[in-house]
Amino acid sequence: MRGDIEDTPEYCDVEAAMEVLGGRWKLAILKKLLDGTKRFSELKRALPRITQRMLTRQLRELEADGLVTRTVHREVPPRVDYTLTETGRSLDAIANQLDAWGRWYRATRGEQAGAEPAEPGSPQVERSR
Amino acid sequence: MRGDIEDTPEYCDVEAAMEVLGGRWKLAILKKLLDGTKRFSELKRALPRITQRMLTRQLRELEADGLVTRTVHREVPPRVDYTLTETGRSLDAIANQLDAWGRWYRATRGEQAGAEPAEPGSPQVERSR
DNA sequence: CAGCATCCAACCGGATACTG
DNA sequence: CAGTATCCGGTTGGATGCTG
């Protein structure tokens, strides 16, 4: 069973994904935008722990990577809103599974580190194997 | 729809997940370990772009977070191997979907940066192998 | 409202050299 | 083999002030 294809030192595509989605905020922002278009202040309110500075920067990067669209309405007061592109929406399943996993992980770690809870063995996510 | 729950400024669980899985390497390492137990040098070979220092640090963090088990064999030459815990294996589906997404994203971006693919949905996510 | 500018501290990640 | 020690640049993130 030594296929040794498994050990191929090729560039892992997970790395490619993490270069775009890496950092602490990208996926959290994506997740919020899955509900629909949101303006800057709505996102800021939805993510209280991110600073304005970081939110701006992360949104610009997501825009540059083609995951969100930024729309500026020239009115007073100013209004800018952000919408997921098709590419951004393609992360729907992954973002939701990460959300479920995060909740599950926090629960298991919060109660007792290392033991399996009475809950379903996994988050909503289906396990392989 | 004013007081909808969707906008709850609560701590997003995606953030919790990203605190554990964040950074460029965590998920890539996880992905490699999904194939089974690997020793340090095998991981290093499987991920040529990570430095030894980073590999060590990321592995220690994964261990501290209960995702991998570190086993030291007191022999000469030294041997240490790493195995996923149940918690670590619970990320199987997510890691594989991210891998698939990364491959798909690279492909679409490589061909035509900025244009939407005619394809209807997300990348073809391979559920379990 | 939605930002940009600036300063600054802390941490992340990489390169290199050395060790049990 | 599997690390540790040291140095160092870049990024993250916070605070504060200013602008169209």
PDB file of C-alpha atoms (C1' of nucleotides) in Angstrom:
ATOM      1  CA  MET A   1       0.000   0.000   0.000  1.00  0.00           C
ATOM      2  CA  ARG A   2       2.926   2.261  -0.425  1.00  0.00           C
ATOM      3  CA  GLY A   3       1.613   4.223  -3.304  1.00  0.00           C
ATOM      4  CA  ASP A   4       3.967   7.028  -2.358  1.00  0.00           C
ATOM      5  CA  ILE A   5       1.814   9.195  -4.565  1.00  0.00           C
ATOM      6  CA  GLU A   6       0.371  10.398  -1.308  1.00  0.00           C
ATOM      7  CA  ASP A   7       3.657  11.980  -0.384  1.00  0.00           C
ATOM      8  CA  THR A   8       3.954  13.981  -3.547  1.00  0.00           C
ATOM      9  CA  PRO A   9       5.590  17.226  -2.584  1.00  0.00           C
ATOM     10  CA  GLU A  10       3.427  19.042  -5.096  1.00  0.00           C
ATOM     11  CA  TYR A  11       1.976  22.364  -4.307  1.00  0.00           C
ATOM     12  CA  CYS A  12      -1.119  21.680  -2.244  1.00  0.00           C
ATOM     13  CA  ASP A  13      -4.280  23.382  -3.427  1.00  0.00           C
ATOM     14  CA  VAL A  14      -5.275  24.017   0.145  1.00  0.00           C
ATOM     15  CA  GLU A  15      -2.378  26.433   0.219  1.00  0.00           C
ATOM     16  CA  ALA A  16      -3.782  28.230  -2.807  1.00  0.00           C
ATOM     17  CA  ALA A  17      -7.136  28.512  -1.070  1.00  0.00           C
ATOM     18  CA  MET A  18      -5.570  29.781   2.132  1.00  0.00           C
ATOM     19  CA  GLU A  19      -3.642  32.448   0.314  1.00  0.00           C
ATOM     20  CA  VAL A  20      -6.959  33.953  -0.676  1.00  0.00           C
ATOM     21  CA  LEU A  21      -9.003  33.036   2.371  1.00  0.00           C
ATOM     22  CA  GLY A  22      -6.270  33.111   4.967  1.00  0.00           C
ATOM     23  CA  GLY A  23      -6.157  35.501   7.834  1.00  0.00           C
ATOM     24  CA  ARG A  24      -8.697  35.658  10.587  1.00  0.00           C
ATOM     25  CA  TRP A  25     -11.378  37.718   8.898  1.00  0.00           C
ATOM     26  CA  LYS A  26     -11.837  36.784   5.279  1.00  0.00           C
ATOM     27  CA  LEU A  27     -14.132  33.846   5.832  1.00  0.00           C
ATOM     28  CA  ALA A  28     -16.009  35.545   8.627  1.00  0.00           C
ATOM     29  CA  ILE A  29     -16.752  38.456   6.306  1.00  0.00           C
ATOM     30  CA  LEU A  30     -17.730  36.072   3.543  1.00  0.00           C
ATOM     31  CA  LYS A  31     -20.074  34.330   5.908  1.00  0.00           C
ATOM     32  CA  LYS A  32     -21.846  37.557   6.782  1.00  0.00           C
ATOM     33  CA  LEU A  33     -22.201  38.480   3.147  1.00  0.00           C
ATOM     34  CA  LEU A  34     -23.815  35.163   2.359  1.00  0.00           C
ATOM     35  CA  ASP A  35     -26.972  36.641   3.850  1.00  0.00           C
ATOM     36  CA  GLY A  36     -26.956  39.259   1.156  1.00  0.00           C
ATOM     37  CA  THR A  37     -25.578  42.652   0.327  1.00  0.00           C
ATOM     38  CA  LYS A  38     -24.386  44.656   3.289  1.00  0.00           C
ATOM     39  CA  ARG A  39     -23.006  48.105   3.723  1.00  0.00           C
ATOM     40  CA  PHE A  40     -19.814  48.916   5.525  1.00  0.00           C
ATOM     41  CA  SER A  41     -21.392  49.854   8.825  1.00  0.00           C
ATOM     42  CA  GLU A  42     -23.523  46.731   8.838  1.00  0.00           C
ATOM     43  CA  LEU A  43     -20.475  44.572   8.452  1.00  0.00           C
ATOM     44  CA  LYS A  44     -18.694  46.501  11.151  1.00  0.00           C
ATOM     45  CA  ARG A  45     -21.616  45.933  13.477  1.00  0.00           C
ATOM     46  CA  ALA A  46     -21.818  42.268  12.560  1.00  0.00           C
ATOM     47  CA  LEU A  47     -18.137  41.825  13.334  1.00  0.00           C
ATOM     48  CA  PRO A  48     -17.487  43.916  16.434  1.00  0.00           C
ATOM     49  CA  ARG A  49     -14.042  42.499  16.980  1.00  0.00           C
ATOM     50  CA  ILE A  50     -12.596  43.665  13.690  1.00  0.00           C
ATOM     51  CA  THR A  51     -11.273  47.187  13.490  1.00  0.00           C
ATOM     52  CA  GLN A  52     -12.442  49.590  10.855  1.00  0.00           C
ATOM     53  CA  ARG A  53      -8.988  49.618   9.389  1.00  0.00           C
ATOM     54  CA  MET A  54      -8.827  45.861   9.023  1.00  0.00           C
ATOM     55  CA  LEU A  55     -12.348  45.604   7.682  1.00  0.00           C
ATOM     56  CA  THR A  56     -11.494  48.079   4.960  1.00  0.00           C
ATOM     57  CA  ARG A  57      -8.316  46.281   4.058  1.00  0.00           C
ATOM     58  CA  GLN A  58      -9.806  42.812   4.049  1.00  0.00           C
ATOM     59  CA  LEU A  59     -12.711  43.982   1.905  1.00  0.00           C
ATOM     60  CA  ARG A  60     -10.333  45.501  -0.608  1.00  0.00           C
ATOM     61  CA  GLU A  61      -8.391  42.288  -0.819  1.00  0.00           C
ATOM     62  CA  LEU A  62     -11.533  40.264  -1.261  1.00  0.00           C
ATOM     63  CA  GLU A  63     -12.530  42.665  -4.005  1.00  0.00           C
ATOM     64  CA  ALA A  64      -9.148  42.339  -5.694  1.00  0.00           C
ATOM     65  CA  ASP A  65      -9.461  38.567  -5.552  1.00  0.00           C
ATOM     66  CA  GLY A  66     -12.857  38.717  -7.184  1.00  0.00           C
ATOM     67  CA  LEU A  67     -14.877  37.470  -4.243  1.00  0.00           C
ATOM     68  CA  VAL A  68     -16.856  40.596  -3.469  1.00  0.00           C
ATOM     69  CA  THR A  69     -18.153  43.567  -5.399  1.00  0.00           C
ATOM     70  CA  ARG A  70     -17.899  47.047  -3.963  1.00  0.00           C
ATOM     71  CA  THR A  71     -20.532  49.562  -4.932  1.00  0.00           C
ATOM     72  CA  VAL A  72     -20.270  53.224  -4.090  1.00  0.00           C
ATOM     73  CA  HIS A  73     -23.469  55.255  -4.059  1.00  0.00           C
ATOM     74  CA  ARG A  74     -22.674  58.899  -4.566  1.00  0.00           C
ATOM     75  CA  GLU A  75     -25.144  60.332  -2.131  1.00  0.00           C
ATOM     76  CA  VAL A  76     -25.119  62.172   1.158  1.00  0.00           C
ATOM     77  CA  PRO A  77     -24.466  60.637   3.517  1.00  0.00           C
ATOM     78  CA  PRO A  78     -22.146  58.315   1.619  1.00  0.00           C
ATOM     79  CA  ARG A  79     -23.130  54.728   1.205  1.00  0.00           C
ATOM     80  CA  VAL A  80     -21.036  51.788   0.107  1.00  0.00           C
ATOM     81  CA  ASP A  81     -22.197  48.245  -0.046  1.00  0.00           C
ATOM     82  CA  TYR A  82     -20.600  44.932  -0.606  1.00  0.00           C
ATOM     83  CA  THR A  83     -21.987  41.918  -2.403  1.00  0.00           C
ATOM     84  CA  LEU A  84     -20.559  38.501  -3.036  1.00  0.00           C
ATOM     85  CA  THR A  85     -19.664  37.601  -6.589  1.00  0.00           C
ATOM     86  CA  GLU A  86     -20.478  34.189  -7.976  1.00  0.00           C
ATOM     87  CA  THR A  87     -17.029  33.120  -6.955  1.00  0.00           C
ATOM     88  CA  GLY A  88     -17.646  34.381  -3.464  1.00  0.00           C
ATOM     89  CA  ARG A  89     -20.932  32.554  -3.237  1.00  0.00           C
ATOM     90  CA  SER A  90     -19.221  29.362  -4.293  1.00  0.00           C
ATOM     91  CA  LEU A  91     -17.762  29.288  -0.804  1.00  0.00           C
ATOM     92  CA  ASP A  92     -21.202  29.004   0.752  1.00  0.00           C
ATOM     93  CA  ALA A  93     -20.940  25.368   1.750  1.00  0.00           C
ATOM     94  CA  ILE A  94     -17.412  25.702   3.058  1.00  0.00           C
ATOM     95  CA  ALA A  95     -18.163  28.790   5.121  1.00  0.00           C
ATOM     96  CA  ASN A  96     -21.195  27.165   6.667  1.00  0.00           C
ATOM     97  CA  GLN A  97     -19.326  23.989   7.451  1.00  0.00           C
ATOM     98  CA  LEU A  98     -16.549  25.969   9.073  1.00  0.00           C
ATOM     99  CA  ASP A  99     -19.142  27.799  11.071  1.00  0.00           C
ATOM    100  CA  ALA A 100     -20.686  24.534  12.211  1.00  0.00           C
ATOM    101  CA  TRP A 101     -17.282  23.095  12.985  1.00  0.00           C
ATOM    102  CA  GLY A 102     -16.266  26.155  14.966  1.00  0.00           C
ATOM    103  CA  ARG A 103     -19.403  25.936  17.052  1.00  0.00           C
ATOM    104  CA  TRP A 104     -18.911  22.244  17.612  1.00  0.00           C
ATOM    105  CA  TYR A 105     -15.238  22.694  18.448  1.00  0.00           C
ATOM    106  CA  ARG A 106     -15.932  25.432  20.930  1.00  0.00           C
ATOM    107  CA  ALA A 107     -18.552  23.259  22.594  1.00  0.00           C
ATOM    108  CA  THR A 108     -16.347  20.224  22.956  1.00  0.00           C
ATOM    109  CA  ARG A 109     -13.359  22.252  24.056  1.00  0.00           C
ATOM    110  CA  GLY A 110     -15.414  24.314  26.418  1.00  0.00           C
ATOM    111  CA  GLU A 111     -16.845  21.392  28.287  1.00  0.00           C
ATOM    112  CA  GLN A 112     -13.906  19.100  28.514  1.00  0.00           C
ATOM    113  CA  ALA A 113     -10.844  19.120  26.397  1.00  0.00           C
ATOM    114  CA  GLY A 114     -10.265  15.778  24.802  1.00  0.00           C
ATOM    115  CA  ALA A 115     -13.467  13.885  25.465  1.00  0.00           C
ATOM    116  CA  GLU A 116     -16.269  13.239  23.033  1.00  0.00           C
ATOM    117  CA  PRO A 117     -19.518  14.965  23.852  1.00  0.00           C
ATOM    118  CA  ALA A 118     -22.954  13.430  23.920  1.00  0.00           C
ATOM    119  CA  GLU A 119     -23.759  15.409  20.807  1.00  0.00           C
ATOM    120  CA  PRO A 120     -23.412  14.030  17.321  1.00  0.00           C
ATOM    121  CA  GLY A 121     -19.886  12.915  16.722  1.00  0.00           C
ATOM    122  CA  SER A 122     -19.324  15.723  14.276  1.00  0.00           C
ATOM    123  CA  PRO A 123     -20.758  19.024  13.344  1.00  0.00           C
ATOM    124  CA  GLN A 124     -23.349  19.186  10.601  1.00  0.00           C
ATOM    125  CA  VAL A 125     -20.555  18.172   8.331  1.00  0.00           C
ATOM    126  CA  GLU A 126     -20.519  14.725   6.915  1.00  0.00           C
ATOM    127  CA  ARG A 127     -17.495  12.707   7.685  1.00  0.00           C
ATOM    128  CA  SER A 128     -15.651  10.794   5.127  1.00  0.00           C
ATOM    129  CA  ARG A 129     -14.790   7.265   5.967  1.00  0.00           C
TER     130      ARG A 129
ATOM    131  CA  MET B   1     -36.960  42.451   8.499  1.00  0.00           C
ATOM    132  CA  ARG B   2     -35.559  45.015  10.798  1.00  0.00           C
ATOM    133  CA  GLY B   3     -34.744  43.006  13.825  1.00  0.00           C
ATOM    134  CA  ASP B   4     -33.587  39.911  12.080  1.00  0.00           C
ATOM    135  CA  ILE B   5     -31.297  37.488  13.731  1.00  0.00           C
ATOM    136  CA  GLU B   6     -28.974  37.338  10.795  1.00  0.00           C
ATOM    137  CA  ASP B   7     -27.263  40.541  11.753  1.00  0.00           C
ATOM    138  CA  THR B   8     -26.567  39.545  15.305  1.00  0.00           C
ATOM    139  CA  PRO B   9     -23.264  41.117  16.193  1.00  0.00           C
ATOM    140  CA  GLU B  10     -22.461  38.022  18.192  1.00  0.00           C
ATOM    141  CA  TYR B  11     -19.150  36.373  17.946  1.00  0.00           C
ATOM    142  CA  CYS B  12     -19.160  34.448  14.701  1.00  0.00           C
ATOM    143  CA  ASP B  13     -18.226  30.800  14.923  1.00  0.00           C
ATOM    144  CA  VAL B  14     -16.217  31.073  11.761  1.00  0.00           C
ATOM    145  CA  GLU B  15     -13.898  33.279  13.773  1.00  0.00           C
ATOM    146  CA  ALA B  16     -13.527  30.556  16.356  1.00  0.00           C
ATOM    147  CA  ALA B  17     -12.641  28.111  13.627  1.00  0.00           C
ATOM    148  CA  MET B  18     -10.151  30.473  12.058  1.00  0.00           C
ATOM    149  CA  GLU B  19      -8.414  31.092  15.337  1.00  0.00           C
ATOM    150  CA  VAL B  20      -7.532  27.423  15.376  1.00  0.00           C
ATOM    151  CA  LEU B  21      -7.142  26.848  11.640  1.00  0.00           C
ATOM    152  CA  GLY B  22      -5.928  30.280  10.636  1.00  0.00           C
ATOM    153  CA  GLY B  23      -2.547  30.955   9.187  1.00  0.00           C
ATOM    154  CA  ARG B  24      -1.271  29.594   5.923  1.00  0.00           C
ATOM    155  CA  TRP B  25      -0.226  26.148   7.009  1.00  0.00           C
ATOM    156  CA  LYS B  26      -2.617  24.597   9.474  1.00  0.00           C
ATOM    157  CA  LEU B  27      -5.097  23.223   6.982  1.00  0.00           C
ATOM    158  CA  ALA B  28      -2.425  22.176   4.543  1.00  0.00           C
ATOM    159  CA  ILE B  29      -0.774  20.149   7.284  1.00  0.00           C
ATOM    160  CA  LEU B  30      -4.113  18.708   8.320  1.00  0.00           C
ATOM    161  CA  LYS B  31      -4.739  17.705   4.754  1.00  0.00           C
ATOM    162  CA  LYS B  32      -1.472  15.826   4.543  1.00  0.00           C
ATOM    163  CA  LEU B  33      -2.137  14.052   7.809  1.00  0.00           C
ATOM    164  CA  LEU B  34      -5.508  12.868   6.580  1.00  0.00           C
ATOM    165  CA  ASP B  35      -3.589  10.219   4.663  1.00  0.00           C
ATOM    166  CA  GLY B  36      -2.341   8.834   7.925  1.00  0.00           C
ATOM    167  CA  THR B  37       0.422   9.192  10.468  1.00  0.00           C
ATOM    168  CA  LYS B  38       3.500  10.970   9.215  1.00  0.00           C
ATOM    169  CA  ARG B  39       6.828  11.785  10.732  1.00  0.00           C
ATOM    170  CA  PHE B  40       8.367  15.209  10.779  1.00  0.00           C
ATOM    171  CA  SER B  41      10.567  14.731   7.759  1.00  0.00           C
ATOM    172  CA  GLU B  42       7.714  13.313   5.722  1.00  0.00           C
ATOM    173  CA  LEU B  43       5.630  16.367   6.405  1.00  0.00           C
ATOM    174  CA  LYS B  44       8.526  18.588   5.552  1.00  0.00           C
ATOM    175  CA  ARG B  45       8.933  16.822   2.263  1.00  0.00           C
ATOM    176  CA  ALA B  46       5.217  16.945   1.554  1.00  0.00           C
ATOM    177  CA  LEU B  47       5.195  20.702   2.151  1.00  0.00           C
ATOM    178  CA  PRO B  48       8.394  22.000   0.588  1.00  0.00           C
ATOM    179  CA  ARG B  49       7.385  25.612   0.940  1.00  0.00           C
ATOM    180  CA  ILE B  50       7.048  25.601   4.696  1.00  0.00           C
ATOM    181  CA  THR B  51      10.150  26.207   6.755  1.00  0.00           C
ATOM    182  CA  GLN B  52      11.243  23.755   9.405  1.00  0.00           C
ATOM    183  CA  ARG B  53      10.667  26.379  12.037  1.00  0.00           C
ATOM    184  CA  MET B  54       7.107  27.033  10.937  1.00  0.00           C
ATOM    185  CA  LEU B  55       6.331  23.357  10.617  1.00  0.00           C
ATOM    186  CA  THR B  56       7.461  22.804  14.177  1.00  0.00           C
ATOM    187  CA  ARG B  57       5.477  25.722  15.490  1.00  0.00           C
ATOM    188  CA  GLN B  58       2.316  24.925  13.613  1.00  0.00           C
ATOM    189  CA  LEU B  59       2.480  21.315  14.704  1.00  0.00           C
ATOM    190  CA  ARG B  60       2.865  22.357  18.318  1.00  0.00           C
ATOM    191  CA  GLU B  61      -0.126  24.623  18.050  1.00  0.00           C
ATOM    192  CA  LEU B  62      -2.198  21.925  16.410  1.00  0.00           C
ATOM    193  CA  GLU B  63      -1.169  19.632  19.218  1.00  0.00           C
ATOM    194  CA  ALA B  64      -2.111  22.203  21.847  1.00  0.00           C
ATOM    195  CA  ASP B  65      -5.481  22.621  20.176  1.00  0.00           C
ATOM    196  CA  GLY B  66      -6.082  18.902  20.244  1.00  0.00           C
ATOM    197  CA  LEU B  67      -6.020  18.318  16.522  1.00  0.00           C
ATOM    198  CA  VAL B  68      -2.890  16.219  16.279  1.00  0.00           C
ATOM    199  CA  THR B  69      -1.014  13.833  18.526  1.00  0.00           C
ATOM    200  CA  ARG B  70       2.738  13.993  18.766  1.00  0.00           C
ATOM    201  CA  THR B  71       4.596  10.798  19.525  1.00  0.00           C
ATOM    202  CA  VAL B  72       8.286  10.743  20.337  1.00  0.00           C
ATOM    203  CA  HIS B  73      10.120   7.486  19.852  1.00  0.00           C
ATOM    204  CA  ARG B  74      13.205   7.466  22.007  1.00  0.00           C
ATOM    205  CA  GLU B  75      15.561   5.860  19.594  1.00  0.00           C
ATOM    206  CA  VAL B  76      18.600   6.744  17.573  1.00  0.00           C
ATOM    207  CA  PRO B  77      18.209   8.410  15.208  1.00  0.00           C
ATOM    208  CA  PRO B  78      15.312  10.296  16.780  1.00  0.00           C
ATOM    209  CA  ARG B  79      11.864   9.742  15.391  1.00  0.00           C
ATOM    210  CA  VAL B  80       8.714  11.726  15.982  1.00  0.00           C
ATOM    211  CA  ASP B  81       5.435  11.193  14.293  1.00  0.00           C
ATOM    212  CA  TYR B  82       2.190  13.029  14.076  1.00  0.00           C
ATOM    213  CA  THR B  83      -1.316  11.663  13.875  1.00  0.00           C
ATOM    214  CA  LEU B  84      -4.666  13.345  13.645  1.00  0.00           C
ATOM    215  CA  THR B  85      -6.957  13.076  16.622  1.00  0.00           C
ATOM    216  CA  GLU B  86     -10.661  12.450  16.148  1.00  0.00           C
ATOM    217  CA  THR B  87     -11.151  16.179  16.274  1.00  0.00           C
ATOM    218  CA  GLY B  88      -8.546  16.622  13.588  1.00  0.00           C
ATOM    219  CA  ARG B  89     -10.161  14.011  11.395  1.00  0.00           C
ATOM    220  CA  SER B  90     -13.494  15.786  11.734  1.00  0.00           C
ATOM    221  CA  LEU B  91     -12.059  18.386   9.363  1.00  0.00           C
ATOM    222  CA  ASP B  92     -11.718  15.843   6.600  1.00  0.00           C
ATOM    223  CA  ALA B  93     -14.608  17.087   4.483  1.00  0.00           C
ATOM    224  CA  ILE B  94     -13.711  20.742   4.949  1.00  0.00           C
ATOM    225  CA  ALA B  95     -10.070  20.243   4.058  1.00  0.00           C
ATOM    226  CA  ASN B  96     -10.982  18.336   0.921  1.00  0.00           C
ATOM    227  CA  GLN B  97     -13.517  20.914  -0.146  1.00  0.00           C
ATOM    228  CA  LEU B  98     -11.022  23.697   0.363  1.00  0.00           C
ATOM    229  CA  ASP B  99      -8.581  21.736  -1.706  1.00  0.00           C
ATOM    230  CA  ALA B 100     -11.128  21.357  -4.478  1.00  0.00           C
ATOM    231  CA  TRP B 101     -12.073  25.003  -4.249  1.00  0.00           C
ATOM    232  CA  GLY B 102      -8.459  26.093  -4.375  1.00  0.00           C
ATOM    233  CA  ARG B 103      -7.886  24.064  -7.503  1.00  0.00           C
ATOM    234  CA  TRP B 104     -11.040  25.421  -9.107  1.00  0.00           C
ATOM    235  CA  TYR B 105     -10.232  28.989  -8.141  1.00  0.00           C
ATOM    236  CA  ARG B 106      -6.740  28.781  -9.520  1.00  0.00           C
ATOM    237  CA  ALA B 107      -8.123  27.417 -12.764  1.00  0.00           C
ATOM    238  CA  THR B 108     -10.775  30.095 -13.259  1.00  0.00           C
ATOM    239  CA  ARG B 109      -8.420  32.885 -12.256  1.00  0.00           C
ATOM    240  CA  GLY B 110      -5.671  31.524 -14.401  1.00  0.00           C
ATOM    241  CA  GLU B 111      -7.737  31.498 -17.562  1.00  0.00           C
ATOM    242  CA  GLN B 112      -9.585  34.763 -17.262  1.00  0.00           C
ATOM    243  CA  ALA B 113      -9.029  36.927 -14.259  1.00  0.00           C
ATOM    244  CA  GLY B 114     -12.162  38.767 -13.325  1.00  0.00           C
ATOM    245  CA  ALA B 115     -14.651  37.083 -15.585  1.00  0.00           C
ATOM    246  CA  GLU B 116     -17.405  34.927 -14.244  1.00  0.00           C
ATOM    247  CA  PRO B 117     -17.379  31.341 -15.350  1.00  0.00           C
ATOM    248  CA  ALA B 118     -20.389  30.123 -17.290  1.00  0.00           C
ATOM    249  CA  GLU B 119     -20.512  27.277 -14.866  1.00  0.00           C
ATOM    250  CA  PRO B 120     -23.585  27.391 -12.665  1.00  0.00           C
ATOM    251  CA  GLY B 121     -22.432  26.312  -9.276  1.00  0.00           C
ATOM    252  CA  SER B 122     -19.460  25.816  -7.102  1.00  0.00           C
ATOM    253  CA  PRO B 123     -16.503  23.652  -7.795  1.00  0.00           C
ATOM    254  CA  GLN B 124     -17.141  19.984  -7.923  1.00  0.00           C
ATOM    255  CA  VAL B 125     -16.639  19.121  -4.350  1.00  0.00           C
ATOM    256  CA  GLU B 126     -15.506  15.605  -3.948  1.00  0.00           C
ATOM    257  CA  ARG B 127     -17.316  14.226  -0.982  1.00  0.00           C
ATOM    258  CA  SER B 128     -15.050  11.680   0.530  1.00  0.00           C
ATOM    259  CA  ARG B 129     -12.828   9.926  -1.810  1.00  0.00           C
TER     260      ARG B 129
ATOM    261  C1'  DC C   1     -21.045  57.398   6.677  1.00  0.00           C
ATOM    262  C1'  DA C   2     -17.078  55.388   5.071  1.00  0.00           C
ATOM    263  C1'  DG C   3     -13.219  55.911   4.684  1.00  0.00           C
ATOM    264  C1'  DC C   4      -7.725  57.463   4.749  1.00  0.00           C
ATOM    265  C1'  DA C   5      -3.263  58.937   7.296  1.00  0.00           C
ATOM    266  C1'  DT C   6      -0.046  58.265  10.778  1.00  0.00           C
ATOM    267  C1'  DC C   7       2.292  56.226  14.560  1.00  0.00           C
ATOM    268  C1'  DC C   8       3.403  52.300  17.096  1.00  0.00           C
ATOM    269  C1'  DA C   9       3.327  47.615  19.515  1.00  0.00           C
ATOM    270  C1'  DA C  10       2.867  42.709  18.873  1.00  0.00           C
ATOM    271  C1'  DC C  11       2.968  38.796  16.357  1.00  0.00           C
ATOM    272  C1'  DC C  12       3.728  35.970  12.093  1.00  0.00           C
ATOM    273  C1'  DG C  13       6.741  33.872   9.061  1.00  0.00           C
ATOM    274  C1'  DG C  14      11.242  33.193   6.819  1.00  0.00           C
ATOM    275  C1'  DA C  15      16.502  32.523   6.673  1.00  0.00           C
ATOM    276  C1'  DT C  16      20.382  30.896   8.799  1.00  0.00           C
ATOM    277  C1'  DA C  17      23.178  28.629  12.199  1.00  0.00           C
ATOM    278  C1'  DC C  18      23.692  25.339  15.693  1.00  0.00           C
ATOM    279  C1'  DT C  19      22.487  20.818  18.721  1.00  0.00           C
ATOM    280  C1'  DG C  20      21.075  16.197  21.283  1.00  0.00           C
TER     281       DG C  20
ATOM    282  C1'  DC D   1      16.434  13.273  12.508  1.00  0.00           C
ATOM    283  C1'  DA D   2      14.074  16.626  14.706  1.00  0.00           C
ATOM    284  C1'  DG D   3      14.446  20.008  16.420  1.00  0.00           C
ATOM    285  C1'  DT D   4      16.265  25.024  19.051  1.00  0.00           C
ATOM    286  C1'  DA D   5      18.321  29.856  18.892  1.00  0.00           C
ATOM    287  C1'  DT D   6      18.797  34.168  16.796  1.00  0.00           C
ATOM    288  C1'  DC D   7      17.868  37.763  13.748  1.00  0.00           C
ATOM    289  C1'  DC D   8      14.874  40.344  10.796  1.00  0.00           C
ATOM    290  C1'  DG D   9      11.333  42.099   7.606  1.00  0.00           C
ATOM    291  C1'  DG D  10       6.366  42.196   6.851  1.00  0.00           C
ATOM    292  C1'  DT D  11       1.760  42.008   8.467  1.00  0.00           C
ATOM    293  C1'  DT D  12      -1.707  42.530  11.964  1.00  0.00           C
ATOM    294  C1'  DG D  13      -4.013  45.291  14.873  1.00  0.00           C
ATOM    295  C1'  DG D  14      -5.002  49.229  17.978  1.00  0.00           C
ATOM    296  C1'  DA D  15      -5.434  54.351  18.870  1.00  0.00           C
ATOM    297  C1'  DT D  16      -6.224  58.694  17.258  1.00  0.00           C
ATOM    298  C1'  DG D  17      -7.154  62.416  14.098  1.00  0.00           C
ATOM    299  C1'  DC D  18      -8.861  64.114   9.711  1.00  0.00           C
ATOM    300  C1'  DT D  19     -11.947  64.269   5.261  1.00  0.00           C
ATOM    301  C1'  DG D  20     -15.584  64.271   1.318  1.00  0.00           C
TER     302       DG D  20
END
